[in-house]
mmCIF file of C-alpha atoms and ligand atoms in Angstrom:
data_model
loop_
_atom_site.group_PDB
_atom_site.id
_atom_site.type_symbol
_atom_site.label_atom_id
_atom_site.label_comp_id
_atom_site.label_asym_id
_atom_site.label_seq_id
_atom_site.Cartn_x
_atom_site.Cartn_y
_atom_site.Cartn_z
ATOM 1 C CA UNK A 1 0.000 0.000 0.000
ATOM 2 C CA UNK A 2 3.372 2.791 0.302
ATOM 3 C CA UNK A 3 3.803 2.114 -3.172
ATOM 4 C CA UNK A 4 0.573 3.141 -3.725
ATOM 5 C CA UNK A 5 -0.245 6.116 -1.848
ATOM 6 C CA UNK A 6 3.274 6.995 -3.385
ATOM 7 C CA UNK A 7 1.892 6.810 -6.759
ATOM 8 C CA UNK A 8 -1.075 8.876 -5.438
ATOM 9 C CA UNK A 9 0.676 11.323 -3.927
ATOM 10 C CA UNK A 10 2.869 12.293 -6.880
ATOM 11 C CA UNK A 11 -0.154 12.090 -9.122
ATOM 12 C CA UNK A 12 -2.162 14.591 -6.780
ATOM 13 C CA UNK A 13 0.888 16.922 -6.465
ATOM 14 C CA UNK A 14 1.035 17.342 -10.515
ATOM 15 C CA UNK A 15 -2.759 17.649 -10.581
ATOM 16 C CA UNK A 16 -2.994 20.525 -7.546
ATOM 17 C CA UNK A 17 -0.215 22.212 -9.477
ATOM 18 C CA UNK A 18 -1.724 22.158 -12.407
ATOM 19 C CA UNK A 19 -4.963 23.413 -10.487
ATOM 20 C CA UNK A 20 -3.503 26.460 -9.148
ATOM 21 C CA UNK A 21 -2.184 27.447 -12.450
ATOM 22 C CA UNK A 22 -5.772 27.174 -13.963
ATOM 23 C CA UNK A 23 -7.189 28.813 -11.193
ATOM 24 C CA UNK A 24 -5.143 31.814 -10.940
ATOM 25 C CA UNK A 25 -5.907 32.461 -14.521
ATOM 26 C CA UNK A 26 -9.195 33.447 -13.422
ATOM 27 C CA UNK A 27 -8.802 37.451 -12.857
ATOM 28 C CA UNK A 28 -12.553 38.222 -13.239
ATOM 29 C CA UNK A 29 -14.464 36.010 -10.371
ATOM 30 C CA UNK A 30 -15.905 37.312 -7.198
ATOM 31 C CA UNK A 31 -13.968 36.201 -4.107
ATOM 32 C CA UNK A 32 -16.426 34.302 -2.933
ATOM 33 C CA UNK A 33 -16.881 32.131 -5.798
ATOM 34 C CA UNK A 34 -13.189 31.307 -5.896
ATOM 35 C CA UNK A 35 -12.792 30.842 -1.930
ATOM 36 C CA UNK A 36 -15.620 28.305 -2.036
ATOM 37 C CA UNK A 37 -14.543 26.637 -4.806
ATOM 38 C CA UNK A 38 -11.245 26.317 -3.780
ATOM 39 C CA UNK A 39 -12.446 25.099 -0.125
ATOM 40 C CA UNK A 40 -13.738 22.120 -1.174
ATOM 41 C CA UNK A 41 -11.229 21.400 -4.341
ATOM 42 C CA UNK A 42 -8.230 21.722 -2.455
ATOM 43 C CA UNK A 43 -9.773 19.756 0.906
ATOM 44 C CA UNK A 44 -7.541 16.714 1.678
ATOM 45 C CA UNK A 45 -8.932 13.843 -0.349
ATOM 46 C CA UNK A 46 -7.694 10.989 -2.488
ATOM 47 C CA UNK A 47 -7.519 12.302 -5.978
ATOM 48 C CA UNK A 48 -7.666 8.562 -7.323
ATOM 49 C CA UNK A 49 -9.410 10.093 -11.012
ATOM 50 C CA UNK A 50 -6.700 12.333 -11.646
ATOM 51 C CA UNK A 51 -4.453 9.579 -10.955
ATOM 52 C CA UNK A 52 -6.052 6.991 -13.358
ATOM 53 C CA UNK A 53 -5.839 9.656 -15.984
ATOM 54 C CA UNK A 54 -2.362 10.312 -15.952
ATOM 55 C CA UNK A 55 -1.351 6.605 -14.671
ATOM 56 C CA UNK A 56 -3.674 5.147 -18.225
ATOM 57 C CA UNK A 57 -1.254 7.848 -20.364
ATOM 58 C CA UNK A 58 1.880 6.747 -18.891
ATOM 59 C CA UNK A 59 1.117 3.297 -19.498
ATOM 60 C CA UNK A 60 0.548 4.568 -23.039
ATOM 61 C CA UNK A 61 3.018 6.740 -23.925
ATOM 62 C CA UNK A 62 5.496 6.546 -20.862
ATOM 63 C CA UNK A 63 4.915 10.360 -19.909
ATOM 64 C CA UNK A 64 1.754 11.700 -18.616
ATOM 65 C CA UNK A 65 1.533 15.540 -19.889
ATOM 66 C CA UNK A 66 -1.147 15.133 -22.381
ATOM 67 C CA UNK A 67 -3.395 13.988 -19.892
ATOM 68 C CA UNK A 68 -3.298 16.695 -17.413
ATOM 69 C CA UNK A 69 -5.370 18.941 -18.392
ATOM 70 C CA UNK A 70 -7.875 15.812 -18.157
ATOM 71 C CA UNK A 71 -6.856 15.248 -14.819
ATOM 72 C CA UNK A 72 -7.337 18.478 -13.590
ATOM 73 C CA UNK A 73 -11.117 18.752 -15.971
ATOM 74 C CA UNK A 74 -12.023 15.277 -13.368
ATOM 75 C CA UNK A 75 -11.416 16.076 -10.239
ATOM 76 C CA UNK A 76 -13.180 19.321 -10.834
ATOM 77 C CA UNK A 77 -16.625 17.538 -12.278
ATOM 78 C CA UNK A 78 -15.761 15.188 -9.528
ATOM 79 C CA UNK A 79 -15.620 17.598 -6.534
ATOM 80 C CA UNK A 80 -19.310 19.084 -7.930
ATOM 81 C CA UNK A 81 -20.619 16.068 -7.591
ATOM 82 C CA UNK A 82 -19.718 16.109 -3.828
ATOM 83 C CA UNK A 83 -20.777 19.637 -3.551
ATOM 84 C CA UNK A 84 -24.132 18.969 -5.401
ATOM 85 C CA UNK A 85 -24.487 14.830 -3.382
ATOM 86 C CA UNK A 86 -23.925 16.692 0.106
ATOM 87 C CA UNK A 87 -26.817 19.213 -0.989
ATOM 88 C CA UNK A 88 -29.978 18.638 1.567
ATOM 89 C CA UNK A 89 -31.897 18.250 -1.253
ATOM 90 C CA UNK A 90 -29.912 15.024 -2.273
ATOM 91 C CA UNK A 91 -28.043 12.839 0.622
ATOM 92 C CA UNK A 92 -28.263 16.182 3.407
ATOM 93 C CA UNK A 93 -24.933 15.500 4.849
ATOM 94 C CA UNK A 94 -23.058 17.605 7.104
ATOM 95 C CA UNK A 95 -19.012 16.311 6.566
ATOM 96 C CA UNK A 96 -16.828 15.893 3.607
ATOM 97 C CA UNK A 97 -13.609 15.362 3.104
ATOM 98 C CA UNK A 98 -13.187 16.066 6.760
ATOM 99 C CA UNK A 99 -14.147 19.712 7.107
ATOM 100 C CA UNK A 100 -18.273 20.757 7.303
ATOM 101 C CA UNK A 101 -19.984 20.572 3.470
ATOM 102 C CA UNK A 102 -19.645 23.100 1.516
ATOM 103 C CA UNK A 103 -23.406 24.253 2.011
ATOM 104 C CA UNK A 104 -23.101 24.215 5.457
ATOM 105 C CA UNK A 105 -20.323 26.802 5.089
ATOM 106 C CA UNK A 106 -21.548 28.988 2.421
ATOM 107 C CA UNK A 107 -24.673 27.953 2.416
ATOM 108 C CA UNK A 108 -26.996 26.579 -0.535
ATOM 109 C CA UNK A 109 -26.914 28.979 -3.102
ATOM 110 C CA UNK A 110 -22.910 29.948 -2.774
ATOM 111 C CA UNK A 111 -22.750 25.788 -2.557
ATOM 112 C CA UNK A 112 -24.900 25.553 -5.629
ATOM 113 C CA UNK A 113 -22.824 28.362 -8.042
ATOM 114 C CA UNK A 114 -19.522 26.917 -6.938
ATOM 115 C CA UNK A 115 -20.316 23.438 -8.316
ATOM 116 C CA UNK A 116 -21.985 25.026 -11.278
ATOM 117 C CA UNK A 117 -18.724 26.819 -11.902
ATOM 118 C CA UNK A 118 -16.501 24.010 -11.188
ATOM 119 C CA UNK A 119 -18.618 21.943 -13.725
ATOM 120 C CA UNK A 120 -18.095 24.674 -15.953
ATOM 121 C CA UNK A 121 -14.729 25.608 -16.047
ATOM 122 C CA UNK A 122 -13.571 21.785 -15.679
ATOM 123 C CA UNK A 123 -14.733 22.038 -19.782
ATOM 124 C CA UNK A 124 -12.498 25.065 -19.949
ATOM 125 C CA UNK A 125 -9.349 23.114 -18.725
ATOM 126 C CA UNK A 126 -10.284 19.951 -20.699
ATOM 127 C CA UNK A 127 -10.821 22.195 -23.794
ATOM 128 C CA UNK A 128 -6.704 22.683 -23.411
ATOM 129 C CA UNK A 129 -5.978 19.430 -24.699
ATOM 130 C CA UNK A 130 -7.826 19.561 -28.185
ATOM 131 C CA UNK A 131 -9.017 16.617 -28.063
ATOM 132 C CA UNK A 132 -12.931 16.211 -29.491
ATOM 133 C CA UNK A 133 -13.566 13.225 -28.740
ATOM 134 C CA UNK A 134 -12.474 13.077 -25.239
ATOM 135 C CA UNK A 135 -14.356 16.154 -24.064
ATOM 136 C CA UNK A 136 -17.541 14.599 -25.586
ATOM 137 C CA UNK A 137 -16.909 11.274 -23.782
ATOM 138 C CA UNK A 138 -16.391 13.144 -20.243
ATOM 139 C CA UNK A 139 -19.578 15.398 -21.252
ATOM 140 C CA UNK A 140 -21.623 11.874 -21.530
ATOM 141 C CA UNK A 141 -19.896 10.492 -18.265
ATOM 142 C CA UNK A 142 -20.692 13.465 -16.180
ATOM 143 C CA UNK A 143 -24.126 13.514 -17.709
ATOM 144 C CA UNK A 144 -26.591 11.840 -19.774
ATOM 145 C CA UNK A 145 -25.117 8.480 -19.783
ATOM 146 C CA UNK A 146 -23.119 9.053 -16.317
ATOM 147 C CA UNK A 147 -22.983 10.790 -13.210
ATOM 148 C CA UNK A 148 -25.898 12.849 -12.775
ATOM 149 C CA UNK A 149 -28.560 10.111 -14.518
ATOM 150 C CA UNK A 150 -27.086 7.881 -11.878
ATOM 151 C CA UNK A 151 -27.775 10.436 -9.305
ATOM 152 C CA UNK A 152 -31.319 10.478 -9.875
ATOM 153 C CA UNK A 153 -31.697 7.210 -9.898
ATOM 154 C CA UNK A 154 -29.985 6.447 -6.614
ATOM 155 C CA UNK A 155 -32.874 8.773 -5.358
ATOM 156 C CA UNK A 156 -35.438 7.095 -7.514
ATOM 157 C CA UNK A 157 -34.188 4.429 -5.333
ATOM 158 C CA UNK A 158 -34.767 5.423 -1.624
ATOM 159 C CA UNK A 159 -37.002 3.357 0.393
ATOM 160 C CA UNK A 160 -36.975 0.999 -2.067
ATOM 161 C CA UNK A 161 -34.834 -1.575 -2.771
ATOM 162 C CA UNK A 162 -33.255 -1.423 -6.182
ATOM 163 C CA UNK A 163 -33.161 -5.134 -7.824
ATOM 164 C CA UNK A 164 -29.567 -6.542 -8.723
ATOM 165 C CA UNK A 165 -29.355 -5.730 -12.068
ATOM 166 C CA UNK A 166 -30.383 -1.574 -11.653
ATOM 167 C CA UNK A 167 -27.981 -1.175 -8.837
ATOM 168 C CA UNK A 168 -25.774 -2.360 -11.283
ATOM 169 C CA UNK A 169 -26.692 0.359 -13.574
ATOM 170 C CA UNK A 170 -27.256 2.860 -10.837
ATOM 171 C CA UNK A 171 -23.320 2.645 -9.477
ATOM 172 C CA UNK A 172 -21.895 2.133 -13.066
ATOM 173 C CA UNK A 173 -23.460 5.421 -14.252
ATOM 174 C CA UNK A 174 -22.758 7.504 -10.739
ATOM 175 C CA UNK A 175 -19.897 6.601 -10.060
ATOM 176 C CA UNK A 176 -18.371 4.472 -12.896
ATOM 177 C CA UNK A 177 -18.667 6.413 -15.842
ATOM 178 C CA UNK A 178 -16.292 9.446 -14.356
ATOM 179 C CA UNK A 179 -13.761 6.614 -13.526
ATOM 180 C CA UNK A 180 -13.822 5.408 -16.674
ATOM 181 C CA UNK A 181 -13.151 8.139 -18.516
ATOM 182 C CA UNK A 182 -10.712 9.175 -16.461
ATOM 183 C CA UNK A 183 -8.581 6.025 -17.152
ATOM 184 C CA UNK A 184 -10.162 5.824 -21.273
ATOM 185 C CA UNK A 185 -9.440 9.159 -21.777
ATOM 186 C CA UNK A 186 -5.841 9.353 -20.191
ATOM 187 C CA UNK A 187 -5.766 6.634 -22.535
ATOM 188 C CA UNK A 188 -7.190 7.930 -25.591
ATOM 189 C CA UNK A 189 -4.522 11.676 -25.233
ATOM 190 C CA UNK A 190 -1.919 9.725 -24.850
ATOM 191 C CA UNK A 191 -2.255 7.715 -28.140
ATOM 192 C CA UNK A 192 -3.254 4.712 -27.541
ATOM 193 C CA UNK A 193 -4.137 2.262 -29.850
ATOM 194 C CA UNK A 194 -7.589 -0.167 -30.331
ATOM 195 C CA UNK A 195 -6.291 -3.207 -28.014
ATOM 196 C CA UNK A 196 -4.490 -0.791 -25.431
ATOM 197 C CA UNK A 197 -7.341 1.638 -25.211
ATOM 198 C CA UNK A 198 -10.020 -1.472 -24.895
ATOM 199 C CA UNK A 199 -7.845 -2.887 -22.233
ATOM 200 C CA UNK A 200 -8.011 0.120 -20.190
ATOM 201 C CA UNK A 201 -11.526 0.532 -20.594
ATOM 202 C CA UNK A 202 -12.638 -2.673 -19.331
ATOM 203 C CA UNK A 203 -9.620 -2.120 -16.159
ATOM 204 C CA UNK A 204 -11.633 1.376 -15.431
ATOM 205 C CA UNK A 205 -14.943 0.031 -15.533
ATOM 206 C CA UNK A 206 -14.210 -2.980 -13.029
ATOM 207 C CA UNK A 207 -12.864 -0.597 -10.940
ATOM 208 C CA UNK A 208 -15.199 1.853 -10.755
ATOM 209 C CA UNK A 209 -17.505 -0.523 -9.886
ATOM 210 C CA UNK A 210 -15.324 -2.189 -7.178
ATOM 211 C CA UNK A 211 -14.643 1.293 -5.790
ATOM 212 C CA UNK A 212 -18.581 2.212 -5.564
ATOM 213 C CA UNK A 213 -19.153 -1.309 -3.725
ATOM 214 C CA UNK A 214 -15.787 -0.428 -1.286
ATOM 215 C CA UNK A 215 -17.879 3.380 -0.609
ATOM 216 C CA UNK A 216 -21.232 1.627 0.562
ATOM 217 C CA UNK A 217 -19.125 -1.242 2.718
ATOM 218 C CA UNK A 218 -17.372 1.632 4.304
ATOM 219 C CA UNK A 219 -20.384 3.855 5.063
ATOM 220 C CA UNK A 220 -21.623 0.698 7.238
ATOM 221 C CA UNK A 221 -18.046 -0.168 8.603
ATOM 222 C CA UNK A 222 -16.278 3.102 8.457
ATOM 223 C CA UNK A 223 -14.355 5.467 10.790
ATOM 224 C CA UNK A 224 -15.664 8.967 10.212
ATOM 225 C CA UNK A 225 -12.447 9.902 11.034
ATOM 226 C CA UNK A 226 -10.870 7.781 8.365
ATOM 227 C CA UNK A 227 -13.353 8.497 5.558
ATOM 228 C CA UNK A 228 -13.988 12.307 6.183
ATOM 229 C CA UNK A 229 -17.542 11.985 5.781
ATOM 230 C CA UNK A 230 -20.719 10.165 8.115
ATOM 231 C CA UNK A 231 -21.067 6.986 8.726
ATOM 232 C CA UNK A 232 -24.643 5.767 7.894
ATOM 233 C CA UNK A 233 -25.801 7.955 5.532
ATOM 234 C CA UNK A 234 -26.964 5.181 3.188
ATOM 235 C CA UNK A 235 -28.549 3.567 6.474
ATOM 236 C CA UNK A 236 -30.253 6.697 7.396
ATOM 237 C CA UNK A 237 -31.486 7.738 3.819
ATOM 238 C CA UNK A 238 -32.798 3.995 3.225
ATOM 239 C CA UNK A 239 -30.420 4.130 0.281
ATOM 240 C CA UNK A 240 -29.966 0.985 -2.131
ATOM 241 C CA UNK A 241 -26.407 -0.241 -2.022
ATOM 242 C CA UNK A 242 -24.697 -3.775 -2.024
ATOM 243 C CA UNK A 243 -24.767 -3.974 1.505
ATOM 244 C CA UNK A 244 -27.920 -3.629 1.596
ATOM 245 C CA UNK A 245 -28.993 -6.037 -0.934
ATOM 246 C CA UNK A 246 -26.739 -8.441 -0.187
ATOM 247 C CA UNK A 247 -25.004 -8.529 3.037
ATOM 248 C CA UNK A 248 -21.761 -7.246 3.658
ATOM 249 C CA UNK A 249 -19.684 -10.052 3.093
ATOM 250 C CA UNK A 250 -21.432 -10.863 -0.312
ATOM 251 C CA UNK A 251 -20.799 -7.586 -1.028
ATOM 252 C CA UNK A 252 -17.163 -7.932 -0.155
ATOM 253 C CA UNK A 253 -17.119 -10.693 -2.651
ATOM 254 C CA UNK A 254 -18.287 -9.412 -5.236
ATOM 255 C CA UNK A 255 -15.742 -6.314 -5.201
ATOM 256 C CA UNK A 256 -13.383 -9.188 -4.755
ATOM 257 C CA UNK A 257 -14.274 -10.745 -8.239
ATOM 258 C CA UNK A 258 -14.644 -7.465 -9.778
ATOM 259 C CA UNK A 259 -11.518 -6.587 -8.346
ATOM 260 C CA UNK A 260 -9.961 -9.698 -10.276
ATOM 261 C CA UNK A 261 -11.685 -8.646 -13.474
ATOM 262 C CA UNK A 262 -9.912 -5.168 -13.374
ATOM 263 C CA UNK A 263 -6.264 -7.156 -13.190
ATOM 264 C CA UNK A 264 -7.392 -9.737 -15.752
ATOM 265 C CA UNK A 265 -7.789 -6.835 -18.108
ATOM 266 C CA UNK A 266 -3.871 -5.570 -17.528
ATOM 267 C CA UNK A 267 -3.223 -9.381 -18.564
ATOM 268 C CA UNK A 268 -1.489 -7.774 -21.642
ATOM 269 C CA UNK A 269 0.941 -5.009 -20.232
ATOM 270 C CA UNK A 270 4.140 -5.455 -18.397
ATOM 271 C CA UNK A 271 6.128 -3.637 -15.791
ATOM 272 C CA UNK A 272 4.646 -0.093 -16.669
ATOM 273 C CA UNK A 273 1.157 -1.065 -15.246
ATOM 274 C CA UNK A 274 2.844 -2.289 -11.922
ATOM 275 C CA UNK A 275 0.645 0.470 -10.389
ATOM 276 C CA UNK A 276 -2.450 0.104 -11.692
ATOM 277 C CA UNK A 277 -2.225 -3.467 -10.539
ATOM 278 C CA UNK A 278 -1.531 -2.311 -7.117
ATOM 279 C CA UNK A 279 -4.095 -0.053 -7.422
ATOM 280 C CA UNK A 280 -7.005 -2.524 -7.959
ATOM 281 C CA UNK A 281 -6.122 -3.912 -4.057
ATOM 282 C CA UNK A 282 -6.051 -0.445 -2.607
ATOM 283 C CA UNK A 283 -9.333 0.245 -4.028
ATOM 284 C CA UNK A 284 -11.312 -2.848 -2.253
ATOM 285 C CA UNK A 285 -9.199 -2.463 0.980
ATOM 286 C CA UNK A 286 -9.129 1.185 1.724
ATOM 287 C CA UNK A 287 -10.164 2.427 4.843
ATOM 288 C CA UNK A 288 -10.866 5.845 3.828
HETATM 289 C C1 LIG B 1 -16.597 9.707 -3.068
HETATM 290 O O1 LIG B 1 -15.488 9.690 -3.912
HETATM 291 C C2 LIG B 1 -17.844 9.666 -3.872
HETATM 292 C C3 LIG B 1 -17.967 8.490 -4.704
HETATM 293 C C4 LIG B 1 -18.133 8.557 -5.983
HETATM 294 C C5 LIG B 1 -17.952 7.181 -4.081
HETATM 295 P P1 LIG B 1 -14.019 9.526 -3.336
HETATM 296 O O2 LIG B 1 -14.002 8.426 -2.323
HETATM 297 O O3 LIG B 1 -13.067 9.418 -4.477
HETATM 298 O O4 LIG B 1 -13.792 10.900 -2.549
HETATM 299 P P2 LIG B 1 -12.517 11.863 -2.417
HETATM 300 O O5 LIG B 1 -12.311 12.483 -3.750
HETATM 301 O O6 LIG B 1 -11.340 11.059 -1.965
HETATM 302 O O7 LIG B 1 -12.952 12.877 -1.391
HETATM 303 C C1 LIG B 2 -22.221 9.524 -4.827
HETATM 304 O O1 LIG B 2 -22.337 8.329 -4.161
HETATM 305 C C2 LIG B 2 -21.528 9.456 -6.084
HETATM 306 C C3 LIG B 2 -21.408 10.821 -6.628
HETATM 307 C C4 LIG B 2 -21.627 11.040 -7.851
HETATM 308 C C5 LIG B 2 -21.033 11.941 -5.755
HETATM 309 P P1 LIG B 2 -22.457 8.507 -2.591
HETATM 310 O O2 LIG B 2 -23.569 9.421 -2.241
HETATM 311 O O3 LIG B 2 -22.418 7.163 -1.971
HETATM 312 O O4 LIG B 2 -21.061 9.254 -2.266
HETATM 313 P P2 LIG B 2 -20.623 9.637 -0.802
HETATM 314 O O5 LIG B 2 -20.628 8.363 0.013
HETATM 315 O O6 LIG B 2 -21.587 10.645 -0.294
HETATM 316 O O7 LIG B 2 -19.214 10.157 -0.980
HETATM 317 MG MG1 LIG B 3 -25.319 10.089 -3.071
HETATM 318 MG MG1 LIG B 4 -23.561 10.903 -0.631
HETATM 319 MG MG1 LIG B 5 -21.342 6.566 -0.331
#
């Protein structure tokens, strides 16, 4: 696990670098709007997206440049989502990433506008790369296909019990998609080609399912402390999850086989996706 949270940490110093450069290019916002942005952007956290991005084009292409501006476009759509899940109107919770919500210190409106401007601008940074096709894949991930259709239907499916095959669906799209693309498009800047890029794909969708199943075994068996954010949430919104449909340990099974899937697919590359392999353990075993 060092080697990994090595390979995080360098990933996450690149990205927040790259970050600050993007966000000090912004001479025209109101304070506010940057301060609250920034508050829950540059919150401790894991940064595993950026990571995958720029870990999928150095697998490619053995340097990870052309994928920054991806990373950086990620973990921006990625921290709205927080902003916007947190929201009372969605989950209603208090904590993230250690420090109070962002609504609960800005409140709702100022919570609101920073994720719609984080969302925004993420396209602006992403735009740097020139790269079509990717910006239309992460505009499908964080919408239609992805993230926010899977947001609704995780609360289509309070207080009642989603079957096997829509939680599936549910996780895949709210929390899958973004993971995918952050690994597929990494992929895609750096050059790679049809086998390489497939590859990858299928690696970032088994883990962003494995990592979605890990996130509702830890809000049940979680330290707050550990995971910055409540434990019980899912409990206490009556939300459908793995645990809940199957039982912890089946739960801890199946992100054990999906887990095994993710490897499978790095079958074909050799030393230079040592840490991606690494990576697919951390996921299903993190504490935080
Ligand atoms: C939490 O994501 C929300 C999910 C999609 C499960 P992370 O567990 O990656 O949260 P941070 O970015 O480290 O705060
Ligand atoms: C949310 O899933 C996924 C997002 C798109 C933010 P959760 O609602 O389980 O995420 P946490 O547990 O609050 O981080
Ligand atoms: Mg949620
Ligand atoms: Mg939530
Ligand atoms: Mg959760």
């Amino acid at each position: 696990l060092t080697e990994v949270a090595a390979f995080l940490d360098e990933k996450a110093k690149r990205t927040e670098q790259a970050l600050e450069t993007h966000f000090a290019s912004w001479n025209d916002a109101p304070p506010l709007l940057i301060e609250a942005m920034r508050y829950s952007l540059f919150a401790p956290c894991k940064r595993l997206r950026p990571a995958l991005a720029l870990g999928a084009a150095e697998i490619v292409a053995g340097e990870e440049a052309t994928a920054l501006p991806l990373a950086c476009a990620v973990e921006m759509i990625h921290t709205y989502s927080l902003i916007h899940d947190d929201l009372p109107a969605m989950d209603n919770d208090d904590l993230r990433r250690g420090q109070p919500t962002a609504h609960k210190k800005y409140g709702e409106a100022v919570a609101i506008l920073a994720g719609d401007t984080m969302l925004t601008m993420a396209f602006d940074m992403l735009a740097q790369a020139g790269n079509i096709a990717v910006i239309r894949e992460v505009a499908a991930a964080a919408g239609v296909s992805g993230m926010a259709a899977g947001q609704l239907m995780d609360l289509q499916y309070e207080n009642q019990q989603a079957p096997i095959e829509i939680l599936r669906d549910i996780h895949r799209r709210k929390t899958g998609a973004l993971i995918r693309v952050s690994v597929r498009g990494g992929a895609m800047l750096a050059g790679a080609n049809a086998d390489d890029l497939a590859a990858l794909t299928r690696y970032g969708e088994c883990i962003g399912l494995a990592f979605q199943i890990a996130d509702d075994i830890l809000d049940i068996v979680g330290e707050e402390s550990r995971i910055g954010k409540p434990v019980g949430s899912d409990v206490a919104r009556n939300k459908s999850t793995y645990p809940s449909l199957l039982g912890i340990e089946q739960a801890r099974a199946l992100a054990c086989e999906t887990a095994a899937e993710a490897e499978e697919a790095l079958a074909n590359f050799g030393a230079e996706a040592t840490a991606f392999r690494s990576l697919v353990r951390y996921i299903i075993d993190r504490d935080q």
